[in-house]
DNA sequence: ACCTGAACACCGTTCAAGT
DNA sequence: ACCTGAACACCGTTCAAGT
């Protein structure tokens, strides 16, 4: 493990355990037993750490979706399950532009491949499905549904009702 | 206009004009010709300002949706148009939990009424539609679609394909 | 009522310097 | 190679004090 990877590891642990406010360069350094300025010998900026976390998250989500089995309902469930398991990482992943130069070629494509397959290759339908899943998860994580809302039922309605894809 | 409302006005202008990083208490105070500590005689915290902006945004979005005419496609277009017109306010509105105590009773309900109507009263379908629209907007605003993606087409596919509601 | 300077406990980041 | 203290330009917020 390079020192850089070690930093990203600690950042991920810190993020999920204590939230984004806690993910400061000083705190991160403390967790590693060094001082904040020393971090900059291994990474260029805090942004680079966040981009690395974004990449990891995409990879992990992509694997979860690839293992989801067939059918839109299963795919939606897998998406939601992953997000609720890694809520702060999910936030960080989606709340920033895709750092396309910093993210290894194909990570993005690999993550979305299962969705595109479920949409039978229809890119517009795939984007609609991605938007639907992301929107429902984002509203849930942001606490926008009233307490006691039956979010399961909303997912079922959404993904059962959605047509399976045919190329346009 | 109360001094409080004036502060929120300036905050909204500053947010849309220069982005969320610029919306600091010191900068906001400067814009009003006073010092940051003086703001606290009129508002309790920066959080309260953001909750007020959230409320304003919800009201304005609600009006836009109510004027959208009938049909899911029109509703979706109105939602997207509003978000693209007020991108940073939209972000601030959706990226924080609904401040239910601070937001006037019914604002939330009024904003979602047109969606619920379009879903023929099916709350699960209404949530699915809200999630779909929010997700597509959020991904677009976060720069997650590849450059040159035909986002219009994705919206059309999404909202034309979606079934009109029947109560479950 | 409304505003102030000084202060506290924080940020991300740079830089010259030490081993 | 790896780490350091000191510093810079910032945050949100509190508080005693001034008009």
Coordinates of C-alpha atoms (C1' of nucleotides) in Angstrom, one line a residue:
Chain A
X1 CA 0.0 0.0 0.0
X2 CA 1.4 3.3 -1.0
X3 CA 1.1 6.2 1.4
X4 CA -1.4 7.8 -0.9
X5 CA -3.7 4.8 -0.8
X6 CA -3.4 4.7 3.0
X7 CA -4.6 8.3 3.1
X8 CA -7.6 7.5 0.9
X9 CA -8.4 4.5 3.1
X10 CA -8.4 6.6 6.3
X11 CA -10.4 9.2 4.5
X12 CA -13.1 6.7 3.6
X13 CA -13.3 5.3 7.1
X14 CA -13.5 8.7 8.6
X15 CA -16.1 9.8 6.1
X16 CA -18.4 6.9 6.8
X17 CA -17.8 6.8 10.5
X18 CA -18.2 10.5 11.3
X19 CA -19.5 12.4 8.3
X20 CA -18.2 14.9 5.9
X21 CA -17.6 17.7 8.4
X22 CA -15.1 15.5 10.1
X23 CA -13.2 14.9 6.9
X24 CA -10.8 17.8 7.3
X25 CA -7.1 17.7 6.4
X26 CA -6.1 18.3 10.0
X27 CA -8.3 15.6 11.3
X28 CA -7.3 13.2 8.6
X29 CA -3.6 13.9 9.4
X30 CA -4.2 13.4 13.1
X31 CA -5.8 10.0 12.4
X32 CA -2.6 9.1 10.6
X33 CA -0.3 10.4 13.3
X34 CA 1.2 13.2 11.2
X35 CA 0.4 16.9 10.6
X36 CA -1.8 18.3 8.0
X37 CA 0.9 19.9 5.8
X38 CA 2.6 16.5 5.4
X39 CA -0.4 15.2 3.6
X40 CA 0.5 17.4 0.7
X41 CA 3.6 15.4 0.0
X42 CA 1.4 12.5 -1.1
X43 CA -1.7 14.1 -2.5
X44 CA -2.2 17.4 -4.4
X45 CA -5.3 18.6 -2.6
X46 CA -8.4 17.5 -0.7
X47 CA -10.2 17.5 -4.0
X48 CA -7.9 14.7 -5.2
X49 CA -8.8 12.6 -2.1
X50 CA -12.5 13.1 -2.8
X51 CA -12.1 12.2 -6.5
X52 CA -10.4 9.0 -5.4
X53 CA -13.3 8.2 -3.1
X54 CA -15.7 8.9 -5.9
X55 CA -13.8 6.4 -8.1
X56 CA -13.9 3.8 -5.4
X57 CA -17.6 4.3 -4.8
X58 CA -18.4 4.0 -8.5
X59 CA -16.4 0.8 -8.7
X60 CA -18.1 -0.7 -5.7
X61 CA -21.6 0.4 -6.8
X62 CA -20.9 -1.0 -10.3
X63 CA -20.1 -4.4 -8.8
X64 CA -23.2 -4.4 -6.7
X65 CA -25.3 -3.6 -9.8
X66 CA -23.6 -6.3 -11.8
X67 CA -24.5 -8.8 -9.2
X68 CA -28.1 -7.7 -8.9
X69 CA -29.6 -10.3 -11.2
X70 CA -32.1 -9.5 -13.9
X71 CA -35.1 -7.3 -13.9
X72 CA -35.6 -3.7 -13.1
X73 CA -36.9 -4.2 -9.7
X74 CA -33.8 -6.2 -8.6
X75 CA -31.6 -3.5 -10.2
X76 CA -33.4 -0.8 -8.3
X77 CA -33.2 -2.7 -5.0
X78 CA -29.4 -3.3 -5.4
X79 CA -28.9 0.4 -6.2
X80 CA -30.8 1.5 -3.1
X81 CA -29.3 -1.1 -0.9
X82 CA -25.8 0.0 -1.8
X83 CA -26.6 3.7 -1.2
X84 CA -28.1 3.0 2.2
X85 CA -25.1 1.0 3.1
X86 CA -22.7 3.8 2.2
X87 CA -24.8 6.9 2.6
X88 CA -22.0 9.5 3.0
X89 CA -19.8 8.0 0.3
X90 CA -22.9 8.0 -2.0
X91 CA -23.4 11.7 -1.2
X92 CA -19.8 12.5 -1.9
X93 CA -19.9 10.5 -5.1
X94 CA -22.9 12.2 -6.6
X95 CA -22.6 15.7 -5.2
X96 CA -19.6 16.6 -7.2
X97 CA -19.0 16.6 -10.9
X98 CA -17.4 13.5 -12.3
X99 CA -13.7 14.2 -12.2
X100 CA -13.2 12.7 -15.6
X101 CA -9.5 13.3 -15.9
X102 CA -8.8 11.8 -12.4
X103 CA -11.0 8.8 -12.8
X104 CA -9.7 5.8 -14.5
X105 CA -11.0 5.3 -18.0
X106 CA -14.1 3.0 -18.0
X107 CA -15.0 3.1 -14.3
X108 CA -18.0 5.3 -15.2
X109 CA -19.0 3.0 -18.1
X110 CA -18.6 -0.2 -15.9
X111 CA -20.8 1.2 -13.2
X112 CA -23.6 2.1 -15.7
X113 CA -23.3 -1.1 -17.9
X114 CA -25.8 -3.1 -15.9
X115 CA -28.3 -0.2 -16.2
X116 CA -27.7 0.1 -19.9
X117 CA -28.2 -3.7 -20.3
X118 CA -31.5 -3.6 -18.4
X119 CA -32.6 -0.8 -20.7
X120 CA -31.8 -3.1 -23.7
X121 CA -29.2 -0.6 -24.9
X122 CA -31.6 2.4 -25.0
X123 CA -29.3 5.1 -23.7
X124 CA -32.3 7.5 -23.0
X125 CA -34.1 4.8 -21.0
X126 CA -30.9 4.0 -19.1
X127 CA -30.5 7.7 -18.2
X128 CA -34.1 7.8 -17.1
X129 CA -33.6 4.7 -14.9
X130 CA -30.4 6.1 -13.4
X131 CA -32.2 9.4 -12.7
X132 CA -35.1 7.7 -11.1
X133 CA -32.9 5.6 -8.8
X134 CA -30.6 8.4 -8.0
X135 CA -33.5 10.8 -7.3
X136 CA -35.3 8.5 -5.0
X137 CA -32.1 7.7 -3.1
X138 CA -31.1 11.3 -2.9
X139 CA -34.4 12.4 -1.5
X140 CA -34.4 9.6 1.0
X141 CA -30.8 10.3 2.2
X142 CA -31.6 14.1 2.4
X143 CA -34.5 13.3 4.6
X144 CA -37.0 14.8 2.2
X145 CA -39.8 12.2 2.6
X146 CA -42.1 12.7 5.5
X147 CA -41.4 10.5 8.5
X148 CA -43.2 7.2 8.1
X149 CA -43.4 7.5 4.3
X150 CA -43.5 4.0 2.7
X151 CA -40.4 4.4 0.5
X152 CA -40.4 0.7 -0.3
X153 CA -43.8 1.1 -1.9
X154 CA -42.6 4.1 -4.0
X155 CA -39.7 2.1 -5.3
X156 CA -42.0 -0.8 -6.2
X157 CA -44.4 1.5 -8.0
X158 CA -41.6 3.2 -9.8
X159 CA -39.7 0.2 -11.1
X160 CA -42.7 -2.1 -11.7
X161 CA -44.4 0.6 -13.7
X162 CA -41.4 1.5 -15.8
X163 CA -41.4 -0.1 -19.2
X164 CA -38.7 -2.4 -20.2
X165 CA -36.5 -0.9 -22.9
X166 CA -36.8 -1.2 -26.6
X167 CA -34.2 0.7 -28.6
X168 CA -35.6 4.0 -29.9
Chain B
X1 CA -39.3 44.9 4.5
X2 CA -37.9 43.8 7.8
X3 CA -34.1 43.7 8.2
X4 CA -34.4 39.9 8.3
X5 CA -36.1 39.7 4.9
X6 CA -33.5 42.1 3.5
X7 CA -30.8 39.7 4.6
X8 CA -32.5 36.8 2.9
X9 CA -32.9 38.9 -0.2
X10 CA -29.2 39.7 -0.4
X11 CA -28.3 36.1 0.4
X12 CA -30.5 34.8 -2.5
X13 CA -28.9 37.3 -4.9
X14 CA -25.4 36.5 -3.7
X15 CA -26.0 32.7 -4.0
X16 CA -27.3 32.8 -7.5
X17 CA -24.8 35.4 -8.7
X18 CA -21.6 34.0 -7.2
X19 CA -22.3 30.5 -5.9
X20 CA -22.5 28.8 -2.5
X21 CA -18.8 29.4 -1.5
X22 CA -19.4 33.1 -1.7
X23 CA -22.4 33.0 0.6
X24 CA -20.4 33.5 3.8
X25 CA -21.6 35.6 6.8
X26 CA -18.7 38.0 6.3
X27 CA -19.4 38.5 2.6
X28 CA -23.1 38.8 3.2
X29 CA -22.6 41.4 5.9
X30 CA -20.2 43.3 3.6
X31 CA -22.8 43.3 0.9
X32 CA -25.2 45.0 3.4
X33 CA -22.6 47.5 4.6
X34 CA -22.3 46.0 8.1
X35 CA -20.1 43.5 9.9
X36 CA -20.7 39.8 10.3
X37 CA -21.6 39.8 14.0
X38 CA -24.4 42.3 13.4
X39 CA -26.2 39.8 11.3
X40 CA -26.9 37.8 14.4
X41 CA -29.1 40.4 15.8
X42 CA -31.6 39.6 13.0
X43 CA -31.1 35.9 12.4
X44 CA -30.1 33.1 14.6
X45 CA -27.7 31.4 12.3
X46 CA -26.6 30.8 8.8
X47 CA -28.7 27.7 8.8
X48 CA -31.8 29.9 9.4
X49 CA -31.0 31.9 6.3
X50 CA -30.6 28.7 4.3
X51 CA -33.9 27.4 5.6
X52 CA -35.6 30.6 4.5
X53 CA -34.1 30.2 1.0
X54 CA -35.3 26.7 1.0
X55 CA -38.8 27.8 1.7
X56 CA -38.7 30.5 -0.9
X57 CA -37.5 28.1 -3.5
X58 CA -40.2 25.6 -2.7
X59 CA -42.9 28.2 -3.0
X60 CA -41.5 29.4 -6.3
X61 CA -41.1 25.9 -7.7
X62 CA -44.7 25.1 -6.6
X63 CA -46.0 28.0 -8.5
X64 CA -44.1 27.0 -11.6
X65 CA -45.5 23.5 -11.4
X66 CA -49.0 24.7 -10.8
X67 CA -48.8 26.8 -14.0
X68 CA -47.4 23.9 -16.0
X69 CA -50.6 22.8 -17.6
X70 CA -51.7 19.2 -17.8
X71 CA -49.7 16.1 -18.7
X72 CA -46.6 14.5 -17.3
X73 CA -44.4 15.8 -20.0
X74 CA -45.4 19.4 -19.3
X75 CA -44.9 18.9 -15.6
X76 CA -41.5 17.5 -16.1
X77 CA -40.5 20.3 -18.4
X78 CA -41.6 22.9 -15.9
X79 CA -39.7 21.2 -13.2
X80 CA -36.5 21.1 -15.2
X81 CA -36.9 24.6 -16.5
X82 CA -37.3 26.0 -13.0
X83 CA -34.2 24.1 -11.7
X84 CA -32.0 25.3 -14.6
X85 CA -33.2 28.9 -14.0
X86 CA -32.2 28.7 -10.3
X87 CA -29.5 26.1 -10.2
X88 CA -27.8 27.1 -7.0
X89 CA -31.0 27.7 -5.2
X90 CA -32.2 24.3 -6.4
X91 CA -29.1 22.7 -5.0
X92 CA -29.5 24.4 -1.7
X93 CA -33.2 23.5 -1.5
X94 CA -32.6 19.8 -2.1
X95 CA -29.2 19.2 -0.5
X96 CA -30.4 19.7 3.0
X97 CA -33.2 18.1 5.1
X98 CA -36.5 19.8 5.0
X99 CA -36.4 22.2 7.9
X100 CA -39.9 21.2 8.9
X101 CA -40.2 23.4 12.0
X102 CA -38.8 26.4 10.2
X103 CA -40.9 26.0 7.1
X104 CA -44.4 27.4 7.1
X105 CA -47.0 24.7 7.3
X106 CA -48.2 23.6 3.8
X107 CA -45.4 25.0 1.7
X108 CA -44.2 21.5 1.1
X109 CA -47.7 20.2 0.4
X110 CA -48.4 23.1 -2.0
X111 CA -45.2 22.4 -4.0
X112 CA -46.0 18.8 -4.4
X113 CA -49.8 19.2 -5.1
X114 CA -49.4 19.4 -8.9
X115 CA -47.4 16.3 -8.9
X116 CA -49.9 14.4 -6.7
X117 CA -52.7 15.6 -9.1
X118 CA -50.8 14.4 -12.1
X119 CA -50.4 11.0 -10.3
X120 CA -54.2 10.9 -9.9
X121 CA -53.7 10.9 -6.1
X122 CA -51.4 7.9 -6.1
X123 CA -48.8 8.9 -3.5
X124 CA -46.3 6.2 -4.5
X125 CA -46.5 7.3 -8.1
X126 CA -46.2 10.9 -7.1
X127 CA -43.0 10.1 -5.2
X128 CA -41.7 8.1 -8.1
X129 CA -42.3 11.1 -10.4
X130 CA -40.7 13.5 -8.0
X131 CA -37.7 11.2 -7.7
X132 CA -37.4 10.9 -11.4
X133 CA -37.5 14.6 -12.0
X134 CA -35.2 15.4 -9.1
X135 CA -32.7 12.7 -10.1
X136 CA -32.5 13.8 -13.7
X137 CA -32.1 17.5 -12.7
X138 CA -29.6 16.7 -10.0
X139 CA -27.4 14.6 -12.3
X140 CA -27.5 17.3 -14.9
X141 CA -26.7 20.1 -12.4
X142 CA -23.8 18.0 -11.0
X143 CA -22.4 17.6 -14.4
X144 CA -22.7 13.8 -14.4
X145 CA -23.9 13.3 -17.9
X146 CA -21.2 13.1 -20.6
X147 CA -20.6 16.3 -22.5
X148 CA -23.0 16.3 -25.5
X149 CA -25.5 13.9 -23.9
X150 CA -29.0 14.5 -25.2
X151 CA -30.7 15.2 -21.9
X152 CA -33.9 16.4 -23.6
X153 CA -34.3 13.0 -25.1
X154 CA -33.8 11.3 -21.8
X155 CA -36.6 13.5 -20.3
X156 CA -38.9 12.7 -23.1
X157 CA -38.3 9.0 -22.9
X158 CA -38.7 9.1 -19.1
X159 CA -41.9 11.1 -19.0
X160 CA -43.6 9.7 -22.0
X161 CA -42.9 6.1 -20.9
X162 CA -44.2 6.7 -17.4
X163 CA -47.7 5.4 -16.8
X164 CA -50.4 7.8 -15.8
X165 CA -51.5 7.1 -12.3
X166 CA -54.3 4.9 -11.1
X167 CA -54.8 4.7 -7.3
X168 CA -53.3 1.5 -5.9
Chain C
dA1 C1' -32.8 48.9 18.5
dC2 C1' -28.7 48.4 15.9
dC3 C1' -23.9 47.9 15.2
dT4 C1' -18.8 47.2 16.6
dG5 C1' -13.9 45.0 17.5
dA6 C1' -11.8 41.3 19.5
dA7 C1' -11.7 36.8 20.2
dC8 C1' -12.4 31.5 19.8
dA9 C1' -12.1 27.4 17.5
dC10 C1' -11.9 26.1 13.2
dC11 C1' -10.8 25.6 7.6
dG12 C1' -7.3 24.4 3.1
dT13 C1' -3.0 25.4 1.6
dT14 C1' 2.1 27.2 1.1
dC15 C1' 6.7 27.3 2.3
dA16 C1' 11.2 27.3 4.3
dA17 C1' 13.4 24.2 7.1
dG18 C1' 14.7 20.0 9.4
dT19 C1' 16.0 14.6 9.4
Chain D
dA1 C1' 11.9 10.5 1.0
dC2 C1' 9.1 12.2 4.8
dC3 C1' 7.7 15.3 8.2
dT4 C1' 7.6 19.9 10.8
dG5 C1' 6.1 24.8 12.7
dA6 C1' 4.7 29.1 11.2
dA7 C1' 2.0 31.6 8.5
dC8 C1' -1.9 33.3 5.2
dA9 C1' -6.4 34.0 4.0
dC10 C1' -10.3 32.4 5.2
dC11 C1' -14.8 30.2 8.1
dG12 C1' -19.4 30.6 11.8
dT13 C1' -20.2 32.3 16.1
dT14 C1' -20.1 34.7 20.8
dC15 C1' -19.6 38.5 23.7
dA16 C1' -18.9 42.7 26.1
dA17 C1' -19.2 47.2 24.7
dG18 C1' -20.7 51.4 22.3
dT19 C1' -24.6 54.7 20.1

